[in-house]
Amino acid sequence: MRTALTDGRPLLERGGGALAILTFCAVLVFAILPMARLLVAAMVPGGTFGANALLAPFLSRAGQGAVIATLETATGSTLLALCLGSALALVLTTADVRGRQALTFLFVLSMLISPQVAAVAFLSLAGPSSPLLTTLGLAPEPGSVNPLLGRGGVILVMGLHHAPLVFIVLATGLKRVPRALIEAARIDGARPTRIMTTILLPILRPHLVGAALLAFVAGVGNFGIPAVLGLPVNYVTLPTLIYRRLSSFGPTIITDVAALGILVGALAGIGVIAGRFALRAPAILLEDDARLAPFWRLEHRRPVVEAVLWLVIAIVLILPGLGLLTTALVPSHGMPLTAATITFEHFVEILLRQQVTMRAFANSFVFAGASALFLALLSIPLAYALARRMPRLAGLISGLIEMPYALPGVVLAIACILLFLKPLPLIGHSLYATPWIILFGYASRFLAVVLKPVAAAMGQIDPLQEEAAALDGAGFWRRLKDIVAPSLLPAAAAGALLAFLFAFGELTVSALLWSAGTETIGVALYSFEEAGLASQAAAIGVVTVAIVAATMIVLDLLRSLLPEGILPWRV
């Protein structure tokens, strides 16, 4: 029982009112204001409500086509992701597969690589100009169309890219299954296949629904894959339509893109809300020492199953990676890779000669690093305030903070443009077309990523430590500095690295917020691919993949310092 003061308040609620104010300000600035500004621009253009202006983009032929394309790609990719992700989750969690951790790491790596890099990698792998297929003598006839361009390619690549998301949700759910339940079934003579169909799948039904909805939301908001694989053949989804509209000019452009942004946000929001309800379904409680362990002994079938698993990894990561690498190592796209043609000229070009790419790499490091550091520092007082000062409001506040991350990045980018297009009050300066608007967009989008591990670590701090310090006369800020902050620093550092991981190659937000001099590496890669400079775009992609993989390895080495369940590849 907590010690109370003479006024009846718990001891740990003494002081810290500034943290409550800080929390409300953070939620207001990073979550509520951008979304509110988007709603106002779409529904009250010019200060008066205009239903016609709101509905006009949806009634146009381009708008209707984009809605259909978005639903097609989101639905098709979700089905593919659900089949692949759930199959791997069941096998890797229940079977005695060798190299399980390596397979999981590589599978999740394929998702953490930014979508536009994944799209460029698959585009480099297929088609008549593929250096890898040309080297192997398997390239299609010259002049034929790359089979990945268009609707089918977008669905395929997006489904493969989002399959690890389904895998993470289901693997996490499988870890909640009591080991005793499986052991009892085995004692009764149930085979592994029967255990899966009669025990695991019914228990996992809420997680299956939640995973499917999350994959659908990711498909609705995906910009990089439809931009690389769809726009060259005029296959336009809602995010790419918004990009095209913002690239043009007109008297109603702000209202149009705001209305389209609301539509994308509404489609994604329905999926997010439904997914939350699905994942809140009653679950079997699990004791800490009763985790599900692999129970399926594959015996003579193990080499075959392992070969199939590595084939999946080859399809989703290794082969596209080789396609990307070979494209970056040949003098021009379409040439075979031989000892005579191999060159590192494109890497030298993007890293040491091209001012645009050098600046883009520097900008991405600065923007991703600065926003990650800021969020790490902000997350410590926020996590403490939610746990100690306002536990009853923690669920609502966490939901608001997660909103910019859950909704498509293109919606957040439009909200940022509308919010900062005019000069700020008192300051008199606009953040639009400056680096600050990108930093704000990253901070708003990835605050939930950093806060999650810090909040989990905060839940592991025993309040008795703080109460003892308070009884010894330690004030609020002293307790926060000497007891709480040191305990939360490892989780804050891990959250910052995760945010850096997501932000470094990000394109969905920065594609609409960048201006001359503030290009990010995602924007540079897409610009090179759009300009037909496939080899240089591939070189950028290879460097980006290397940086993402290195960051994941650093996080994995620090896993012993982190709360359990934070690293998505350690499920």
Coordinates of C-alpha atoms in Angstrom, one line a residue:
M1 CA 0.0 0.0 0.0
R2 CA 1.4 3.4 -0.9
T3 CA 2.2 5.9 1.8
A4 CA -0.1 8.9 1.8
L5 CA 0.4 12.5 2.8
T6 CA -1.7 14.3 5.3
D7 CA -4.0 15.5 2.6
G8 CA -4.8 12.0 1.5
R9 CA -2.8 12.0 -1.7
P10 CA -0.4 9.1 -2.5
L11 CA 3.2 10.1 -1.8
L12 CA 4.3 9.7 -5.4
E13 CA 1.7 12.2 -6.6
R14 CA 3.5 15.0 -4.8
G15 CA 5.1 17.4 -7.3
G16 CA 5.5 16.7 -11.0
G17 CA 2.6 18.9 -12.1
A18 CA 4.9 20.3 -14.8
L19 CA 5.1 16.8 -16.3
A20 CA 1.3 16.6 -16.6
I21 CA 1.3 19.9 -18.4
L22 CA 4.2 18.7 -20.6
T23 CA 2.2 15.6 -21.5
F24 CA -0.9 17.5 -22.5
C25 CA 1.2 19.9 -24.5
A26 CA 2.9 17.1 -26.4
V27 CA -0.4 15.4 -27.2
L28 CA -1.9 18.7 -28.3
V29 CA 1.1 19.7 -30.5
F30 CA 2.1 16.3 -32.0
A31 CA -1.3 14.6 -32.3
I32 CA -4.4 16.8 -32.0
L33 CA -3.4 20.0 -33.8
P34 CA -2.3 18.4 -37.1
M35 CA -5.4 16.3 -37.4
A36 CA -7.7 19.1 -36.4
R37 CA -6.1 21.4 -39.0
L38 CA -6.6 18.8 -41.7
L39 CA -10.3 18.4 -40.8
V40 CA -10.8 22.2 -40.9
A41 CA -9.1 22.6 -44.3
A42 CA -11.3 19.8 -45.8
M43 CA -14.6 20.6 -44.2
V44 CA -14.5 24.4 -43.7
P45 CA -12.6 25.8 -46.7
G46 CA -12.4 29.6 -46.6
G47 CA -14.1 29.7 -43.2
T48 CA -17.5 28.2 -44.4
F49 CA -18.6 24.7 -44.5
G50 CA -18.6 23.4 -48.1
A51 CA -19.9 19.9 -48.8
N52 CA -19.3 20.2 -52.5
A53 CA -15.6 21.1 -52.0
L54 CA -15.3 18.1 -49.7
L55 CA -16.9 15.6 -52.1
A56 CA -15.5 16.9 -55.3
P57 CA -12.2 14.9 -55.2
F58 CA -14.1 11.7 -54.5
L59 CA -16.6 12.2 -57.3
S60 CA -14.0 12.8 -60.0
R61 CA -12.9 10.0 -62.2
A62 CA -9.3 10.2 -60.9
G63 CA -10.5 10.0 -57.3
Q64 CA -12.8 7.1 -57.9
G65 CA -10.1 5.2 -59.8
A66 CA -7.6 5.9 -57.0
V67 CA -10.1 4.6 -54.4
I68 CA -10.6 1.4 -56.4
A69 CA -6.8 0.9 -56.9
T70 CA -6.2 1.5 -53.2
L71 CA -8.8 -1.1 -52.1
E72 CA -7.5 -3.6 -54.7
T73 CA -3.9 -3.3 -53.6
A74 CA -4.6 -3.2 -49.9
T75 CA -7.0 -6.2 -50.0
G76 CA -4.8 -8.3 -52.3
S77 CA -1.6 -7.6 -50.4
T78 CA -3.3 -8.3 -47.1
L79 CA -4.4 -11.8 -48.3
L80 CA -0.9 -12.6 -49.4
A81 CA 0.7 -11.2 -46.2
L82 CA -1.8 -13.1 -44.1
C83 CA -1.1 -16.4 -45.7
L84 CA 2.7 -16.0 -45.7
G85 CA 3.1 -14.3 -42.4
S86 CA 0.8 -16.7 -40.5
A87 CA 2.5 -19.8 -42.0
L88 CA 6.0 -18.7 -41.0
A89 CA 4.7 -17.7 -37.5
L90 CA 3.2 -21.1 -36.9
V91 CA 6.2 -23.0 -38.2
L92 CA 9.0 -20.9 -36.6
T93 CA 7.2 -20.9 -33.2
T94 CA 6.1 -24.5 -32.9
A95 CA 8.6 -26.6 -34.9
D96 CA 12.2 -27.5 -34.0
V97 CA 13.7 -25.5 -36.9
R98 CA 17.4 -24.8 -36.8
G99 CA 18.5 -21.2 -37.4
R100 CA 15.2 -19.9 -36.1
Q101 CA 16.6 -16.6 -34.9
A102 CA 18.5 -15.9 -38.2
L103 CA 15.3 -16.6 -40.2
T104 CA 13.3 -14.3 -38.0
F105 CA 15.9 -11.5 -38.2
L106 CA 16.1 -11.6 -42.0
F107 CA 12.3 -11.9 -42.4
V108 CA 11.7 -8.8 -40.2
L109 CA 14.6 -7.0 -41.9
S110 CA 12.7 -7.2 -45.2
M111 CA 9.9 -5.2 -43.6
L112 CA 12.2 -2.6 -41.9
I113 CA 13.8 -1.8 -45.3
S114 CA 11.8 1.2 -46.6
P115 CA 9.1 0.4 -49.1
Q116 CA 10.6 2.3 -52.0
V117 CA 13.9 0.4 -51.6
A118 CA 12.0 -2.9 -51.6
A119 CA 10.2 -1.8 -54.7
V120 CA 13.4 -0.8 -56.5
A121 CA 15.0 -4.0 -55.5
F122 CA 12.2 -6.2 -56.9
L123 CA 12.1 -4.0 -60.0
S124 CA 15.9 -4.5 -60.5
L125 CA 15.4 -8.3 -60.1
A126 CA 12.7 -8.7 -62.8
G127 CA 12.4 -7.5 -66.3
P128 CA 14.5 -7.6 -69.5
S129 CA 17.1 -5.2 -68.1
S130 CA 17.8 -7.1 -64.9
P131 CA 21.6 -7.5 -64.6
L132 CA 21.1 -10.5 -62.3
L133 CA 18.8 -12.3 -64.8
T134 CA 21.1 -11.2 -67.7
T135 CA 24.1 -12.7 -65.9
L136 CA 22.3 -16.0 -65.4
G137 CA 20.9 -16.0 -69.0
L138 CA 17.3 -15.9 -67.7
A139 CA 16.3 -12.3 -68.8
P140 CA 13.1 -11.9 -70.8
E141 CA 13.3 -10.7 -74.4
P142 CA 14.5 -7.1 -74.8
G143 CA 11.7 -4.6 -75.1
S144 CA 9.3 -6.6 -73.0
V145 CA 7.5 -4.9 -70.1
N146 CA 8.7 -5.5 -66.6
P147 CA 6.1 -7.9 -65.1
L148 CA 6.2 -6.1 -61.7
L149 CA 4.9 -2.8 -63.1
G150 CA 1.2 -2.3 -62.4
R151 CA -1.4 -3.7 -60.1
G152 CA -0.1 -7.2 -59.9
G153 CA 3.4 -6.1 -59.0
V154 CA 2.2 -3.6 -56.4
I155 CA 0.1 -6.3 -54.7
L156 CA 2.9 -8.9 -54.8
V157 CA 5.7 -6.6 -53.5
M158 CA 3.4 -5.0 -50.9
G159 CA 2.1 -8.4 -49.7
L160 CA 5.7 -9.7 -49.3
H161 CA 6.7 -6.4 -47.6
H162 CA 3.9 -6.6 -45.1
A163 CA 4.0 -10.3 -44.3
P164 CA 6.5 -9.8 -41.4
L165 CA 3.9 -7.5 -39.8
V166 CA 1.5 -10.4 -39.7
F167 CA 4.3 -12.6 -38.5
I168 CA 5.1 -10.4 -35.5
V169 CA 1.5 -10.1 -34.4
L170 CA 0.8 -13.8 -34.6
A171 CA 4.2 -14.8 -33.1
T172 CA 3.4 -12.5 -30.2
G173 CA 0.0 -14.2 -29.8
L174 CA 1.6 -17.6 -29.9
K175 CA 3.9 -16.7 -27.0
R176 CA 0.8 -16.2 -24.9
V177 CA -0.4 -19.8 -25.3
P178 CA 0.2 -21.7 -22.0
R179 CA 2.7 -24.5 -22.4
A180 CA 0.6 -26.7 -20.2
L181 CA -2.3 -26.6 -22.7
I182 CA -0.1 -28.0 -25.4
E183 CA 1.5 -30.6 -23.1
A184 CA -1.9 -31.8 -22.1
A185 CA -3.0 -32.3 -25.7
R186 CA 0.2 -34.2 -26.5
I187 CA -0.3 -36.5 -23.5
D188 CA -3.7 -37.3 -24.9
G189 CA -2.1 -38.3 -28.2
A190 CA -2.9 -35.2 -30.3
R191 CA -0.6 -34.8 -33.4
P192 CA 1.0 -31.4 -34.0
T193 CA -1.3 -30.7 -37.0
R194 CA -4.4 -31.4 -34.8
I195 CA -3.0 -29.2 -32.0
M196 CA -2.6 -26.4 -34.5
T197 CA -6.1 -26.7 -36.0
T198 CA -8.1 -27.4 -32.8
I199 CA -6.1 -25.4 -30.2
L200 CA -3.7 -22.8 -31.7
L201 CA -5.8 -21.4 -34.6
P202 CA -9.0 -20.9 -32.4
I203 CA -6.9 -19.1 -29.8
L204 CA -5.2 -17.0 -32.5
R205 CA -8.4 -15.9 -34.2
P206 CA -8.4 -12.4 -32.7
H207 CA -4.7 -12.0 -33.6
L208 CA -5.4 -13.2 -37.2
V209 CA -8.1 -10.6 -37.5
G210 CA -5.9 -7.9 -35.9
A211 CA -2.9 -8.8 -38.1
A212 CA -5.1 -8.7 -41.3
L213 CA -6.5 -5.3 -40.4
L214 CA -3.0 -3.9 -39.6
A215 CA -1.7 -5.2 -43.0
F216 CA -4.7 -3.6 -44.7
V217 CA -4.0 -0.3 -43.0
A218 CA -0.4 -0.5 -44.0
G219 CA -1.5 -1.2 -47.6
V220 CA -3.9 1.8 -47.7
G221 CA -1.2 4.2 -46.6
N222 CA 1.8 2.8 -48.6
F223 CA 3.3 5.3 -50.9
G224 CA 6.7 4.0 -51.9
I225 CA 5.7 0.7 -53.6
P226 CA 2.8 2.2 -55.6
A227 CA 4.9 5.2 -56.6
V228 CA 7.8 3.0 -57.9
L229 CA 5.7 0.2 -59.5
G230 CA 2.4 1.9 -60.2
L231 CA 3.0 5.5 -61.4
P232 CA 5.2 4.5 -64.4
V233 CA 2.1 2.7 -65.9
N234 CA -0.4 5.2 -64.5
Y235 CA -1.7 2.9 -61.9
V236 CA -2.6 5.4 -59.2
T237 CA -3.6 4.8 -55.6
L238 CA -4.8 7.5 -53.1
P239 CA -1.4 8.3 -51.7
T240 CA 0.2 8.6 -55.1
L241 CA -2.8 10.7 -56.3
I242 CA -2.2 13.1 -53.4
Y243 CA 1.4 13.3 -54.4
R244 CA 0.4 14.2 -58.0
R245 CA -2.1 16.8 -56.9
L246 CA 0.5 18.5 -54.6
S247 CA 2.9 18.5 -57.5
S248 CA 0.4 20.5 -59.6
F249 CA -1.1 23.9 -58.9
G250 CA -4.7 25.2 -58.7
P251 CA -7.0 27.3 -56.6
T252 CA -8.6 24.2 -54.9
I253 CA -5.4 22.2 -54.4
I254 CA -5.3 22.5 -50.6
T255 CA -8.9 21.6 -50.2
D256 CA -8.6 18.7 -52.6
V257 CA -5.5 17.1 -50.9
A258 CA -7.0 17.7 -47.5
A259 CA -10.2 15.9 -48.5
L260 CA -8.2 13.0 -50.1
G261 CA -6.1 12.8 -46.9
I262 CA -9.2 12.5 -44.8
L263 CA -10.4 9.7 -47.0
V264 CA -7.1 7.8 -46.7
G265 CA -7.2 8.5 -42.9
A266 CA -10.8 7.3 -42.6
L267 CA -10.0 4.0 -44.5
A268 CA -6.9 3.4 -42.3
G269 CA -8.7 4.6 -39.1
I270 CA -11.5 2.1 -39.5
G271 CA -8.9 -0.6 -39.8
V272 CA -6.9 0.6 -36.8
I273 CA -10.0 0.8 -34.6
A274 CA -11.3 -2.6 -35.7
G275 CA -7.8 -4.1 -35.2
R276 CA -7.7 -2.8 -31.6
F277 CA -11.1 -4.3 -30.8
A278 CA -10.0 -7.6 -32.3
L279 CA -6.7 -7.7 -30.3
R280 CA -8.7 -6.9 -27.1
A281 CA -10.6 -10.1 -27.3
P282 CA -10.3 -12.3 -24.2
A283 CA -6.9 -14.1 -24.1
I284 CA -5.6 -16.9 -22.0
L285 CA -3.4 -15.6 -19.2
L286 CA 0.1 -16.8 -19.2
E287 CA 2.5 -17.2 -16.3
D288 CA 6.0 -15.9 -16.8
D289 CA 7.5 -19.4 -16.7
A290 CA 5.0 -21.1 -19.0
R291 CA 5.9 -19.8 -22.4
L292 CA 5.1 -21.9 -25.4
A293 CA 8.1 -23.9 -26.6
P294 CA 8.6 -25.7 -29.9
F295 CA 6.7 -29.0 -29.7
W296 CA 6.6 -30.2 -33.3
R297 CA 9.5 -32.6 -33.9
L298 CA 10.0 -32.6 -37.7
E299 CA 12.5 -35.4 -37.7
H300 CA 13.3 -36.5 -41.3
R301 CA 11.1 -33.7 -42.7
R302 CA 13.2 -31.0 -41.0
P303 CA 15.6 -30.4 -43.9
V304 CA 12.7 -30.0 -46.3
V305 CA 10.9 -27.5 -44.1
E306 CA 14.1 -25.6 -43.5
A307 CA 14.8 -25.5 -47.2
V308 CA 11.2 -24.1 -47.8
L309 CA 11.8 -21.4 -45.1
W310 CA 15.1 -20.3 -46.6
L311 CA 13.4 -20.2 -50.0
V312 CA 10.9 -17.8 -48.6
I313 CA 13.7 -15.6 -47.2
A314 CA 15.4 -15.8 -50.6
I315 CA 12.2 -14.6 -52.3
V316 CA 11.4 -11.7 -49.9
L317 CA 15.0 -10.5 -49.2
I318 CA 18.0 -12.3 -50.7
L319 CA 17.1 -12.4 -54.4
P320 CA 15.8 -8.8 -54.4
G321 CA 18.9 -7.8 -52.5
L322 CA 21.1 -9.5 -55.1
G323 CA 19.1 -7.8 -57.9
L324 CA 19.7 -4.4 -56.2
L325 CA 23.4 -5.1 -55.7
T326 CA 24.1 -6.4 -59.2
T327 CA 22.3 -3.3 -60.6
A328 CA 24.5 -1.1 -58.5
L329 CA 27.7 -2.9 -59.6
V330 CA 27.3 -2.8 -63.4
P331 CA 28.2 0.3 -65.5
S332 CA 24.6 0.6 -66.8
H333 CA 21.3 -1.1 -66.2
G334 CA 20.9 -4.3 -68.3
M335 CA 24.5 -5.3 -68.5
P336 CA 25.6 -8.7 -67.1
L337 CA 27.8 -8.8 -64.0
T338 CA 31.2 -10.2 -64.9
A339 CA 34.8 -9.6 -63.7
A340 CA 35.2 -7.1 -66.6
T341 CA 32.0 -5.1 -65.9
I342 CA 32.0 -5.0 -62.1
T343 CA 32.4 -1.4 -60.9
F344 CA 32.0 0.6 -57.7
E345 CA 31.7 3.8 -59.6
H346 CA 28.0 4.3 -58.7
F347 CA 28.8 4.0 -55.0
V348 CA 31.6 6.6 -55.4
E349 CA 29.2 8.8 -57.3
I350 CA 26.5 8.9 -54.7
L351 CA 28.7 9.0 -51.6
L352 CA 31.5 11.3 -52.8
R353 CA 30.6 13.2 -55.9
Q354 CA 26.9 13.9 -56.2
Q355 CA 26.0 16.9 -54.1
V356 CA 22.3 15.9 -54.0
T357 CA 22.9 12.4 -52.7
M358 CA 25.6 13.5 -50.3
R359 CA 23.3 16.1 -48.9
A360 CA 20.4 13.6 -48.8
F361 CA 22.4 11.2 -46.7
A362 CA 23.5 13.9 -44.4
N363 CA 20.0 15.3 -44.1
S364 CA 18.6 11.8 -43.4
F365 CA 21.2 11.2 -40.6
V366 CA 20.5 14.6 -39.1
F367 CA 16.7 14.5 -39.3
A368 CA 16.4 10.9 -38.2
G369 CA 19.1 11.3 -35.5
A370 CA 17.8 14.6 -34.1
S371 CA 14.2 13.6 -34.0
A372 CA 15.2 10.3 -32.3
L373 CA 17.3 12.1 -29.7
F374 CA 14.5 14.6 -29.0
L375 CA 11.9 11.8 -28.6
A376 CA 14.2 9.8 -26.3
L377 CA 14.5 12.8 -24.0
L378 CA 10.8 13.6 -24.2
S379 CA 9.7 10.0 -23.6
I380 CA 11.2 9.7 -20.1
P381 CA 9.1 12.4 -18.5
L382 CA 6.1 11.4 -20.6
A383 CA 6.3 7.8 -19.5
Y384 CA 6.7 8.8 -15.9
A385 CA 3.7 11.2 -16.1
L386 CA 1.5 8.5 -17.6
A387 CA 2.4 5.9 -15.1
R388 CA 2.5 8.0 -11.9
R389 CA 0.6 11.3 -12.4
M390 CA -2.3 10.3 -14.7
P391 CA -2.7 6.5 -14.8
R392 CA -6.4 6.8 -15.5
L393 CA -5.8 8.8 -18.6
A394 CA -2.8 6.8 -19.8
G395 CA -4.9 4.7 -22.3
L396 CA -6.6 7.7 -23.9
I397 CA -3.3 9.7 -24.1
S398 CA -1.4 6.7 -25.5
G399 CA -4.1 6.2 -28.1
L400 CA -3.8 9.9 -29.2
I401 CA 0.0 9.6 -29.4
E402 CA -0.3 6.5 -31.5
M403 CA -2.7 8.1 -34.0
P404 CA -0.1 9.9 -36.2
Y405 CA 1.9 6.6 -36.4
A406 CA -1.0 4.4 -37.1
L407 CA -2.5 6.6 -39.8
P408 CA -0.8 6.8 -43.2
G409 CA 2.2 9.1 -43.4
V410 CA 0.8 11.0 -46.3
V411 CA -2.1 12.1 -44.1
L412 CA 0.3 13.4 -41.5
A413 CA 2.4 15.2 -44.1
I414 CA -0.7 17.0 -45.5
A415 CA -1.6 18.0 -41.9
C416 CA 1.9 19.4 -41.3
I417 CA 1.7 21.4 -44.5
L418 CA -1.6 22.9 -43.6
L419 CA -0.5 23.6 -40.0
F420 CA 2.7 25.4 -40.9
L421 CA 1.9 26.9 -44.2
K422 CA 1.2 30.3 -42.6
P423 CA 3.6 32.1 -40.3
L424 CA 3.4 30.9 -36.7
P425 CA 1.7 33.3 -34.2
L426 CA 4.1 35.5 -32.2
I427 CA 7.2 34.2 -34.1
G428 CA 6.0 35.4 -37.5
H429 CA 7.9 32.8 -39.4
S430 CA 6.6 29.8 -41.4
L431 CA 8.1 26.3 -41.0
Y432 CA 7.0 25.3 -44.4
A433 CA 9.8 24.5 -46.8
T434 CA 12.3 24.4 -43.9
P435 CA 14.0 21.5 -42.2
W436 CA 11.9 22.1 -39.1
I437 CA 8.7 20.8 -40.8
I438 CA 10.4 17.5 -41.5
L439 CA 11.7 17.3 -38.0
F440 CA 8.2 18.0 -36.7
G441 CA 6.7 15.4 -39.0
Y442 CA 9.2 12.7 -37.8
A443 CA 8.6 13.7 -34.1
S444 CA 4.9 13.4 -34.5
R445 CA 5.0 10.1 -36.4
F446 CA 7.6 8.3 -34.3
L447 CA 6.8 9.5 -30.8
A448 CA 4.7 6.3 -30.2
V449 CA 7.7 4.2 -31.4
V450 CA 10.0 5.6 -28.7
L451 CA 7.4 5.9 -26.0
K452 CA 6.4 2.2 -26.1
P453 CA 9.7 0.7 -24.8
V454 CA 10.1 3.5 -22.2
A455 CA 6.6 3.0 -20.9
A456 CA 7.2 -0.8 -20.7
A457 CA 10.4 -0.1 -18.7
M458 CA 8.5 2.3 -16.5
G459 CA 6.1 -0.4 -15.6
Q460 CA 9.0 -2.5 -14.2
I461 CA 10.2 0.1 -11.8
D462 CA 9.1 -0.7 -8.2
P463 CA 7.3 2.4 -6.7
L464 CA 8.7 1.4 -3.3
Q465 CA 12.1 2.7 -4.5
E466 CA 10.7 6.1 -5.1
E467 CA 8.6 6.1 -1.9
A468 CA 11.7 5.2 0.2
A469 CA 13.6 8.1 -1.4
A470 CA 10.7 10.4 -0.8
L471 CA 10.6 9.4 2.9
D472 CA 14.3 10.2 3.1
G473 CA 13.5 13.7 1.8
A474 CA 14.3 13.4 -1.9
G475 CA 12.2 15.8 -3.9
F476 CA 10.3 15.0 -7.1
W477 CA 13.0 16.1 -9.5
R478 CA 15.7 14.4 -7.5
R479 CA 13.8 11.1 -7.6
L480 CA 13.2 11.5 -11.3
K481 CA 16.9 12.3 -12.0
D482 CA 18.5 9.7 -9.7
I483 CA 16.1 6.8 -9.7
V484 CA 13.7 6.9 -12.7
A485 CA 15.8 8.4 -15.5
P486 CA 18.8 6.0 -15.1
S487 CA 16.4 3.0 -15.2
L488 CA 14.7 4.3 -18.3
L489 CA 17.8 5.3 -20.3
P490 CA 18.4 1.9 -21.9
A491 CA 14.8 1.7 -23.1
A492 CA 14.9 5.3 -24.3
A493 CA 18.1 4.6 -26.3
A494 CA 16.5 1.5 -27.8
G495 CA 13.4 3.5 -28.7
A496 CA 15.6 6.2 -30.3
L497 CA 17.4 3.6 -32.4
L498 CA 14.1 2.1 -33.5
A499 CA 12.8 5.6 -34.5
F500 CA 16.1 6.2 -36.4
L501 CA 15.6 2.9 -38.1
F502 CA 12.1 3.9 -39.3
A503 CA 13.0 7.5 -40.1
F504 CA 16.3 7.1 -42.0
G505 CA 14.9 5.8 -45.2
E506 CA 11.4 7.2 -44.8
L507 CA 9.6 8.6 -47.9
T508 CA 5.9 8.8 -47.2
V509 CA 6.2 11.9 -45.0
S510 CA 9.2 13.5 -46.5
A511 CA 8.0 13.1 -50.1
L512 CA 5.5 15.9 -49.4
L513 CA 7.5 18.0 -47.0
W514 CA 10.9 18.3 -48.6
S515 CA 12.2 21.4 -50.4
A516 CA 15.4 22.3 -52.2
G517 CA 18.2 21.6 -49.8
T518 CA 16.2 19.4 -47.4
E519 CA 16.1 16.2 -49.6
T520 CA 16.1 13.0 -47.6
I521 CA 17.6 9.7 -48.9
G522 CA 14.2 8.3 -49.6
V523 CA 13.4 11.3 -51.8
A524 CA 16.7 11.0 -53.6
L525 CA 16.3 7.4 -54.3
Y526 CA 12.8 7.9 -55.7
S527 CA 14.0 10.9 -57.8
F528 CA 16.8 8.9 -59.3
E529 CA 14.5 5.9 -60.1
E530 CA 12.0 8.3 -61.6
A531 CA 14.7 9.9 -63.8
G532 CA 15.8 6.5 -65.2
L533 CA 19.1 6.4 -63.2
A534 CA 18.5 2.8 -62.0
S535 CA 22.1 1.9 -61.2
Q536 CA 22.6 5.0 -58.9
A537 CA 19.2 4.4 -57.3
A538 CA 20.2 0.8 -56.6
A539 CA 23.5 2.0 -55.0
I540 CA 21.5 4.3 -52.7
G541 CA 19.3 1.3 -51.9
V542 CA 22.2 -0.9 -51.0
V543 CA 23.7 1.7 -48.7
T544 CA 20.4 2.2 -47.0
V545 CA 19.9 -1.5 -46.5
A546 CA 23.4 -1.8 -44.9
I547 CA 22.6 1.1 -42.5
V548 CA 19.3 -0.5 -41.5
A549 CA 20.9 -3.9 -41.0
A550 CA 23.7 -2.4 -38.9
T551 CA 21.2 -0.5 -36.7
M552 CA 19.2 -3.7 -36.1
I553 CA 22.4 -5.6 -35.1
V554 CA 23.3 -2.8 -32.6
L555 CA 19.8 -3.1 -31.1
D556 CA 20.1 -6.8 -31.0
L557 CA 23.4 -6.6 -29.1
L558 CA 21.7 -4.3 -26.5
R559 CA 18.7 -6.6 -26.0
S560 CA 19.7 -7.7 -22.5
L561 CA 19.2 -4.1 -21.3
L562 CA 15.8 -3.8 -22.8
P563 CA 12.3 -4.8 -21.7
E564 CA 11.1 -8.0 -23.2
G565 CA 9.1 -7.8 -26.4
I566 CA 10.5 -4.5 -27.7
L567 CA 12.6 -5.8 -30.6
P568 CA 10.2 -7.0 -33.3
W569 CA 12.5 -9.8 -34.5
R570 CA 12.9 -11.2 -30.9
V571 CA 9.4 -12.5 -30.6

